[in-house]
Amino acid sequence: MPSSRTGRPPVRAARPAPPGIAGDNPLRRLRDRARKAWDRPLTAYYLILGGSMLITVLGLVMVYSASQITALQLSLPGSFFFRKQFLAAVIGGVLLFAASRMPVRLHRALAYPILAAAVFTMALVQVPGIGMSVNGNRNWISLGGSFQIQPSEFGKLALVLWGADLIARKQDKRLLTQWKHMLVPLVPVAFLLLGLIMLGGDMGTAIILTAILFGLLWLAGAPTRLFAGVLSVAALIGVILIKTSPNRMARLACIGATEPKAGAADCWQAVHGIYALASGGIFGSGLGASVEKWGQLPEAHTDFIFAVTGEELGLAGTLSVLALFAALGYAGIRVAGRTEDPFVRYAAGGVTTWIIAQAVINIGAVLGLLPIAGVPLPLFSYGGSALLPTMFAIGLLIAFARDEPGARAALAMRQPRFGRKRAGGSRAERVPRRWNTMRRRASAARSSGER
């Protein structure tokens, strides 16, 4: 091998790496870009805000499509249910904006008043002449005319806020290492809410409330034995409630049904939900072209709106809804995992558990994988009583996402591209901020030696 004048072998130039290897791999570059995008400070904020708004808007469209036939059968205008849902969405938007702008200390201050109001109204449902029954469940209060309210929906929000505040206070005092402080008074108050709900026969809402309770206990670091003990008690109570109710046993027998059954186990709703999904195909029959909503599928615009979505928008539409809920759940978990505030961690985890558990139970029932629990799809199904507290809870997540240190810094640095200051300042102050920023960057580069 020839050598150089110094006696060392010549250094050969490195050959360029062939395309498709290492950094030239487009899939790897795409993965790196996606990872950087996920790690940005405002990712959770945009996911929560954008995902919830898309779910709500798509839900309004599907409520209008799925409820027209039901409204006409009741001798009502075709847009009757849509107008009520749109009004609830507007009010919910105001609540979302207010909750997203509230400081954390105000959220904590609202925990006890909301809990007291929820317990009072849930007890008021059982008073004759005030409470009313809908589909066999006595969980409603009439507000006059066609407007009703379901207080148990606000019980979910009350348990999240109050439970998060309670556990955060006990964590500050280092009391969570004792099992009695872990359970009392969280579990007794949760059982009080569950008892008031079950007096009306609404086991679906009780399951969601139980999921919130377990989510709070898990986030608080409950020991496995303690967690298993509470779960065993809840499961035993659930089995007793199911065994003693022929209606619940019939719903349990309809899991996986493909044909309507005669007798007590009438699986008409479950089977026609499967028919609606099966007839949708990849891209659906078209918006408004559902066949099952013409009297074949009960509760097409409430509990089984996901089935109508699958029939009209197909597999693409249902997967889009699932992706939006998955993004919302990921963002909620990220907010709960990155915060240093115990209350924010427990509240964000409780809201995420509430929304995702309710979505799983609703979609699982439509797919025939779970018994029909009678719970709406969050932000999507018709029902103002469910929409209002859910949108307030989304506002909580947005406020928590904005309160992250990295998000606060990113929002503070974000400036309008072409914004100008008010007239009256100097000429330099009236120059757009974007150009000032670019000028500072250029001067810094020249001072470092660039020409």
Coordinates of C-alpha atoms in Angstrom, one line a residue:
M1 CA 0.0 0.0 0.0
P2 CA 1.5 3.4 -1.0
S3 CA 2.2 5.7 1.9
S4 CA 2.3 9.5 2.3
R5 CA 5.4 11.6 3.1
T6 CA 4.7 11.2 6.8
G7 CA 4.8 7.4 6.5
R8 CA 1.1 7.0 7.3
P9 CA -1.3 5.4 4.8
P10 CA -3.5 7.8 2.9
V11 CA -6.9 8.5 4.2
R12 CA -9.6 7.4 1.8
A13 CA -12.7 9.4 1.3
A14 CA -15.8 7.8 2.9
R15 CA -18.2 6.5 0.3
P16 CA -21.7 7.9 0.4
A17 CA -24.2 5.6 2.0
P18 CA -26.5 3.9 -0.5
P19 CA -30.0 5.3 -0.5
G20 CA -32.5 3.7 1.9
I21 CA -29.9 3.1 4.6
A22 CA -29.5 5.0 7.9
G23 CA -30.4 8.6 7.7
D24 CA -31.5 8.4 4.0
N25 CA -34.4 6.0 4.9
P26 CA -37.6 8.0 4.3
L27 CA -39.5 5.9 6.8
R28 CA -37.0 6.6 9.5
R29 CA -37.1 10.3 8.7
L30 CA -40.9 10.2 8.8
R31 CA -40.8 8.4 12.2
D32 CA -38.3 10.9 13.6
R33 CA -40.5 13.8 12.5
A34 CA -43.6 12.2 14.0
R35 CA -41.7 11.6 17.2
K36 CA -40.6 15.3 17.4
A37 CA -44.2 16.4 16.7
W38 CA -45.5 14.2 19.5
D39 CA -42.9 15.6 21.9
R40 CA -43.7 19.3 21.3
P41 CA -45.1 21.1 24.3
L42 CA -48.4 22.0 22.7
T43 CA -49.2 18.6 21.2
A44 CA -51.6 17.6 24.0
Y45 CA -53.3 21.0 23.9
Y46 CA -54.0 20.8 20.2
L47 CA -55.0 17.1 20.4
I48 CA -57.6 17.8 23.1
L49 CA -59.0 20.9 21.5
G50 CA -59.0 19.6 17.9
G51 CA -60.1 16.1 18.8
S52 CA -63.0 17.1 21.0
M53 CA -64.2 19.7 18.5
L54 CA -64.1 17.3 15.6
I55 CA -66.0 14.6 17.6
T56 CA -68.6 17.2 18.6
V57 CA -69.1 18.5 15.0
L58 CA -69.3 15.1 13.5
G59 CA -71.7 14.1 16.3
L60 CA -74.0 17.0 15.4
V61 CA -74.0 15.9 11.7
M62 CA -74.8 12.3 12.7
V63 CA -77.5 13.4 15.2
Y64 CA -79.2 15.3 12.4
S65 CA -79.0 12.4 10.1
A66 CA -80.0 9.7 12.6
S67 CA -82.8 11.5 14.3
Q68 CA -84.9 12.8 11.4
I69 CA -87.0 9.6 11.1
T70 CA -87.6 9.4 14.8
A71 CA -88.7 13.0 14.9
L72 CA -91.1 12.6 12.0
Q73 CA -92.6 9.5 13.7
L74 CA -93.3 11.6 16.7
S75 CA -95.0 14.3 14.6
L76 CA -92.1 16.7 15.2
P77 CA -90.0 18.7 12.7
G78 CA -87.2 16.7 11.2
S79 CA -84.5 18.9 12.7
F80 CA -86.1 18.9 16.2
F81 CA -83.4 16.8 17.9
F82 CA -80.6 18.5 16.0
R83 CA -81.7 21.9 17.2
K84 CA -81.8 20.8 20.8
Q85 CA -78.4 19.2 20.5
F86 CA -76.9 22.3 18.7
L87 CA -78.2 24.5 21.6
A88 CA -76.6 22.1 24.1
A89 CA -73.3 22.2 22.1
V90 CA -73.4 26.0 22.1
I91 CA -73.9 26.1 25.9
G92 CA -71.3 23.4 26.3
G93 CA -68.9 25.5 24.3
V94 CA -69.3 28.3 26.7
L95 CA -68.7 26.0 29.6
L96 CA -65.6 24.5 27.8
F97 CA -64.2 28.0 27.2
A98 CA -64.9 29.1 30.8
A99 CA -63.3 25.9 32.3
S100 CA -60.2 26.2 30.0
R101 CA -59.6 29.7 31.3
M102 CA -60.1 29.0 35.0
P103 CA -57.1 28.7 37.2
V104 CA -56.5 25.4 39.0
R105 CA -57.3 26.8 42.4
L106 CA -60.8 27.8 41.1
H107 CA -61.4 24.3 39.8
R108 CA -60.5 22.9 43.2
A109 CA -62.8 25.5 44.9
L110 CA -65.7 24.3 42.7
A111 CA -65.3 20.6 43.7
Y112 CA -67.4 20.7 46.9
P113 CA -70.3 22.9 45.5
I114 CA -70.6 20.7 42.4
L115 CA -70.6 17.5 44.6
A116 CA -73.3 19.0 46.9
A117 CA -75.4 20.1 43.9
A118 CA -75.1 16.6 42.3
V119 CA -76.1 14.8 45.5
F120 CA -79.0 17.1 46.1
T121 CA -80.4 16.8 42.5
M122 CA -79.8 13.0 42.4
A123 CA -81.8 12.7 45.6
L124 CA -84.5 15.0 44.2
V125 CA -85.1 12.6 41.3
Q126 CA -86.6 10.1 43.8
V127 CA -89.2 12.7 45.0
P128 CA -92.7 11.9 43.5
G129 CA -93.8 14.6 41.2
I130 CA -90.3 15.8 40.4
G131 CA -88.4 12.9 39.1
M132 CA -89.5 11.1 35.9
S133 CA -88.8 7.8 34.2
V134 CA -87.4 7.4 30.7
N135 CA -87.0 3.9 29.2
G136 CA -87.6 2.3 32.6
N137 CA -84.9 4.4 34.5
R138 CA -86.0 7.0 37.0
N139 CA -83.0 9.4 36.6
W140 CA -84.5 12.5 35.1
I141 CA -85.9 15.8 36.2
S142 CA -88.3 17.7 33.9
L143 CA -87.4 21.4 33.3
G144 CA -90.6 22.2 31.4
G145 CA -91.6 21.4 27.9
S146 CA -89.4 19.0 26.1
F147 CA -86.3 19.8 28.2
Q148 CA -85.1 17.3 30.8
I149 CA -81.9 16.9 32.8
Q150 CA -80.2 13.8 34.1
P151 CA -78.4 14.7 37.4
S152 CA -76.4 11.5 37.4
E153 CA -74.3 12.8 34.4
F154 CA -73.1 15.7 36.6
G155 CA -72.3 13.1 39.3
K156 CA -69.4 12.0 37.1
L157 CA -67.9 15.4 37.0
A158 CA -68.5 15.9 40.7
L159 CA -66.7 12.7 41.6
V160 CA -63.7 13.6 39.4
L161 CA -63.2 17.1 40.8
W162 CA -64.0 16.2 44.4
G163 CA -62.0 13.0 44.4
A164 CA -59.0 14.6 42.8
D165 CA -59.0 17.5 45.3
L166 CA -59.4 15.0 48.2
I167 CA -56.5 12.7 47.2
A168 CA -54.3 15.7 46.4
R169 CA -54.8 17.2 49.9
K170 CA -54.0 13.8 51.5
Q171 CA -50.9 13.4 49.4
D172 CA -49.7 16.8 50.5
K173 CA -50.1 15.7 54.1
R174 CA -48.5 12.3 53.3
L175 CA -51.5 10.3 54.4
L176 CA -51.9 8.1 51.4
T177 CA -49.6 5.5 52.9
Q178 CA -52.4 4.5 55.3
W179 CA -55.1 2.4 53.7
K180 CA -57.9 4.0 55.7
H181 CA -57.0 7.5 54.3
M182 CA -56.8 5.9 50.8
L183 CA -60.4 4.7 51.1
V184 CA -62.2 7.1 53.4
P185 CA -64.1 9.2 52.6
L186 CA -63.5 8.6 48.8
V187 CA -65.1 5.1 48.6
P188 CA -68.1 5.9 50.9
V189 CA -69.0 9.0 48.9
A190 CA -68.6 7.2 45.6
F191 CA -70.9 4.4 47.0
L192 CA -73.4 7.1 48.0
L193 CA -73.5 8.4 44.4
L194 CA -73.8 4.8 43.1
G195 CA -76.6 4.1 45.5
L196 CA -78.6 7.2 44.3
I197 CA -78.0 6.2 40.7
M198 CA -79.1 2.6 41.2
L199 CA -82.3 3.7 42.9
G200 CA -83.3 4.8 39.5
G201 CA -82.1 1.6 37.9
D202 CA -79.4 3.1 35.7
M203 CA -76.6 0.6 35.9
G204 CA -74.8 1.9 32.8
T205 CA -74.0 5.2 34.5
A206 CA -73.1 3.4 37.7
I207 CA -70.5 1.4 35.7
I208 CA -68.9 4.6 34.5
L209 CA -68.8 6.0 38.0
T210 CA -67.2 2.8 39.2
A211 CA -64.5 3.1 36.5
I212 CA -63.8 6.7 37.6
L213 CA -63.4 5.5 41.2
F214 CA -60.9 2.8 40.2
G215 CA -59.0 5.2 38.0
L216 CA -58.6 7.6 40.9
L217 CA -57.5 4.8 43.2
W218 CA -55.0 3.5 40.6
L219 CA -53.5 7.0 40.1
A220 CA -53.2 7.4 43.9
G221 CA -51.1 4.3 44.0
A222 CA -53.4 2.0 45.9
P223 CA -51.8 -1.3 46.8
T224 CA -52.7 -4.3 44.8
R225 CA -54.5 -6.0 47.8
L226 CA -56.6 -2.8 48.5
F227 CA -57.4 -2.4 44.8
A228 CA -58.4 -6.0 44.5
G229 CA -60.5 -5.8 47.6
V230 CA -62.6 -2.8 46.3
L231 CA -62.8 -4.4 42.9
S232 CA -64.1 -7.7 44.4
V233 CA -66.8 -5.9 46.4
A234 CA -67.9 -3.9 43.4
A235 CA -68.0 -7.1 41.2
L236 CA -70.0 -8.9 43.9
I237 CA -72.6 -6.1 44.0
G238 CA -72.7 -6.0 40.2
V239 CA -73.4 -9.7 40.0
I240 CA -76.2 -9.5 42.5
L241 CA -77.8 -6.6 40.7
I242 CA -77.6 -8.4 37.3
K243 CA -78.9 -11.7 38.7
T244 CA -81.9 -10.1 40.3
S245 CA -82.9 -8.3 37.2
P246 CA -84.4 -10.2 34.2
N247 CA -83.8 -7.2 31.9
R248 CA -80.1 -7.1 32.7
M249 CA -79.9 -10.9 32.3
A250 CA -81.5 -10.6 28.9
R251 CA -79.0 -8.0 27.8
L252 CA -76.2 -10.2 29.0
A253 CA -77.6 -13.0 26.9
C254 CA -77.5 -10.9 23.7
I255 CA -73.7 -10.6 23.6
G256 CA -72.6 -11.9 20.2
A257 CA -76.1 -12.5 19.0
T258 CA -76.6 -12.5 15.2
E259 CA -80.4 -13.1 15.1
P260 CA -83.2 -11.8 17.2
K261 CA -84.2 -14.2 20.0
A262 CA -87.7 -14.9 21.2
G263 CA -88.7 -14.8 24.8
A264 CA -87.1 -12.7 27.5
A265 CA -83.8 -12.2 25.6
D266 CA -85.1 -9.9 22.9
C267 CA -81.9 -9.0 21.0
W268 CA -83.6 -6.9 18.3
Q269 CA -81.6 -3.8 19.0
A270 CA -78.2 -5.5 19.3
V271 CA -78.8 -7.5 16.1
H272 CA -79.9 -4.6 14.0
G273 CA -76.9 -2.6 15.3
I274 CA -74.7 -5.3 13.8
Y275 CA -76.8 -5.2 10.6
A276 CA -76.2 -1.5 10.3
L277 CA -72.5 -1.9 10.7
A278 CA -72.3 -4.8 8.3
S279 CA -74.2 -3.0 5.5
G280 CA -71.9 0.0 5.6
G281 CA -68.9 -1.5 3.9
I282 CA -65.8 0.5 3.5
F283 CA -67.1 3.9 2.7
G284 CA -70.8 3.5 3.7
S285 CA -74.1 4.0 1.9
G286 CA -73.8 7.8 2.1
L287 CA -74.8 10.5 4.6
G288 CA -78.5 10.3 5.3
A289 CA -78.9 7.0 3.4
S290 CA -79.2 4.7 6.4
V291 CA -81.9 2.0 6.2
E292 CA -81.9 0.8 9.8
K293 CA -82.9 4.2 11.2
W294 CA -86.3 3.9 9.5
G295 CA -87.8 2.2 12.6
Q296 CA -85.6 -0.9 12.6
L297 CA -82.9 0.3 15.0
P298 CA -84.2 1.7 18.4
E299 CA -82.3 4.7 19.9
A300 CA -80.6 5.3 16.6
H301 CA -79.6 8.9 17.5
T302 CA -78.6 8.2 21.2
D303 CA -77.0 4.9 22.3
F304 CA -76.7 3.4 18.8
I305 CA -75.5 6.4 16.8
F306 CA -72.2 4.6 16.2
A307 CA -74.1 1.9 14.3
V308 CA -75.7 4.5 12.0
T309 CA -72.3 6.1 11.5
G310 CA -71.0 2.8 10.4
E311 CA -73.9 2.3 8.0
E312 CA -73.7 5.8 6.4
L313 CA -69.9 6.5 6.6
G314 CA -68.6 2.9 6.6
L315 CA -65.5 1.5 8.1
A316 CA -63.6 4.7 7.2
G317 CA -66.0 6.8 9.3
T318 CA -66.0 4.5 12.4
L319 CA -62.2 4.2 12.3
S320 CA -62.0 8.0 12.2
V321 CA -64.2 8.2 15.3
L322 CA -62.0 5.6 17.1
A323 CA -58.9 7.5 16.1
L324 CA -60.2 10.7 17.5
F325 CA -61.1 9.1 20.8
A326 CA -57.6 7.4 20.9
A327 CA -56.0 10.8 20.3
L328 CA -58.1 12.3 23.1
G329 CA -57.2 9.5 25.5
Y330 CA -53.5 9.7 24.6
A331 CA -53.5 13.5 25.2
G332 CA -55.2 13.1 28.6
I333 CA -52.7 10.5 29.7
R334 CA -49.9 12.7 28.6
V335 CA -51.2 15.7 30.6
A336 CA -51.6 13.5 33.7
G337 CA -48.1 12.0 33.3
R338 CA -46.2 15.2 32.8
T339 CA -47.6 17.5 35.5
E340 CA -46.1 18.1 38.9
D341 CA -49.4 19.2 40.4
P342 CA -51.2 16.2 42.2
F343 CA -54.6 17.7 41.7
V344 CA -54.0 18.1 37.9
R345 CA -52.7 14.5 37.7
Y346 CA -55.8 13.0 39.4
A347 CA -58.3 15.2 37.7
A348 CA -56.8 14.7 34.2
G349 CA -56.6 10.9 34.8
G350 CA -60.2 10.8 36.1
V351 CA -61.6 12.7 33.1
T352 CA -59.6 10.5 30.7
T353 CA -60.9 7.4 32.4
W354 CA -64.4 8.7 32.3
I355 CA -64.5 9.5 28.6
I356 CA -62.5 6.5 27.3
A357 CA -64.4 4.0 29.5
Q358 CA -67.8 5.4 28.4
A359 CA -66.7 5.3 24.8
V360 CA -65.5 1.7 25.1
I361 CA -68.7 0.5 26.8
N362 CA -70.9 2.2 24.2
I363 CA -68.9 1.0 21.1
G364 CA -68.5 -2.5 22.6
A365 CA -72.3 -2.7 23.0
V366 CA -72.9 -1.7 19.4
L367 CA -70.3 -4.2 18.2
G368 CA -72.0 -7.0 20.2
L369 CA -68.9 -7.5 22.5
L370 CA -70.5 -6.1 25.6
P371 CA -74.0 -5.9 27.0
I372 CA -76.1 -2.9 26.1
A373 CA -75.6 -0.5 29.1
G374 CA -77.6 2.4 27.8
V375 CA -74.8 5.0 28.0
P376 CA -74.2 7.5 25.2
L377 CA -71.1 8.0 23.2
P378 CA -69.3 11.0 24.7
L379 CA -69.6 14.2 22.7
F380 CA -71.2 12.3 19.9
S381 CA -74.6 10.9 20.9
Y382 CA -77.7 13.0 21.3
G383 CA -78.3 14.3 24.9
G384 CA -77.6 17.6 26.4
S385 CA -77.3 16.2 30.0
A386 CA -74.4 14.1 28.9
L387 CA -72.9 16.8 26.6
L388 CA -72.7 19.7 29.1
P389 CA -70.6 18.0 31.9
T390 CA -68.4 16.3 29.3
M391 CA -67.5 19.5 27.5
F392 CA -66.8 21.1 30.9
A393 CA -64.5 18.2 31.6
I394 CA -62.8 18.7 28.2
G395 CA -62.3 22.3 29.3
L396 CA -60.5 21.0 32.4
L397 CA -58.1 19.0 30.2
I398 CA -57.4 22.0 28.0
A399 CA -56.7 24.2 31.0
F400 CA -54.3 21.5 32.4
A401 CA -52.6 21.2 29.0
R402 CA -52.1 24.9 28.8
D403 CA -50.7 25.0 32.3
E404 CA -47.7 22.7 31.6
P405 CA -44.4 24.6 31.9
G406 CA -43.4 23.9 28.3
A407 CA -46.8 24.8 27.0
R408 CA -46.9 28.0 28.9
A409 CA -43.6 29.0 27.5
A410 CA -44.6 28.1 24.0
L411 CA -47.9 30.0 24.2
A412 CA -46.0 33.0 25.6
M413 CA -43.6 33.0 22.7
R414 CA -46.3 32.5 20.1
Q415 CA -46.8 35.8 18.3
P416 CA -49.0 36.8 15.4
R417 CA -47.2 36.8 12.1
F418 CA -48.5 40.1 10.8
G419 CA -49.7 41.7 14.0
R420 CA -48.9 45.4 14.6
K421 CA -48.9 47.3 17.8
R422 CA -51.3 50.2 18.2
A423 CA -50.5 53.4 16.5
G424 CA -48.7 56.1 18.5
G425 CA -45.5 54.2 19.2
S426 CA -42.2 54.8 17.5
R427 CA -41.6 53.6 13.9
A428 CA -39.5 50.7 15.1
E429 CA -42.4 49.5 17.3
R430 CA -44.8 49.6 14.4
V431 CA -42.8 47.2 12.4
P432 CA -44.3 43.7 12.4
R433 CA -42.9 41.5 15.1
R434 CA -42.0 38.7 12.7
W435 CA -39.5 41.0 10.9
N436 CA -38.0 42.1 14.2
T437 CA -37.4 38.5 15.1
M438 CA -35.8 37.8 11.8
R439 CA -33.6 40.9 12.1
R440 CA -32.4 39.8 15.5
R441 CA -31.5 36.4 14.2
A442 CA -29.6 37.8 11.2
S443 CA -27.6 40.2 13.4
A444 CA -26.8 37.4 15.8
A445 CA -25.5 35.3 12.9
R446 CA -23.3 38.1 11.6
S447 CA -21.8 38.7 15.0
S448 CA -20.8 35.0 15.2
G449 CA -18.6 35.3 12.1
E450 CA -20.9 34.6 9.2
R451 CA -20.8 36.9 6.2

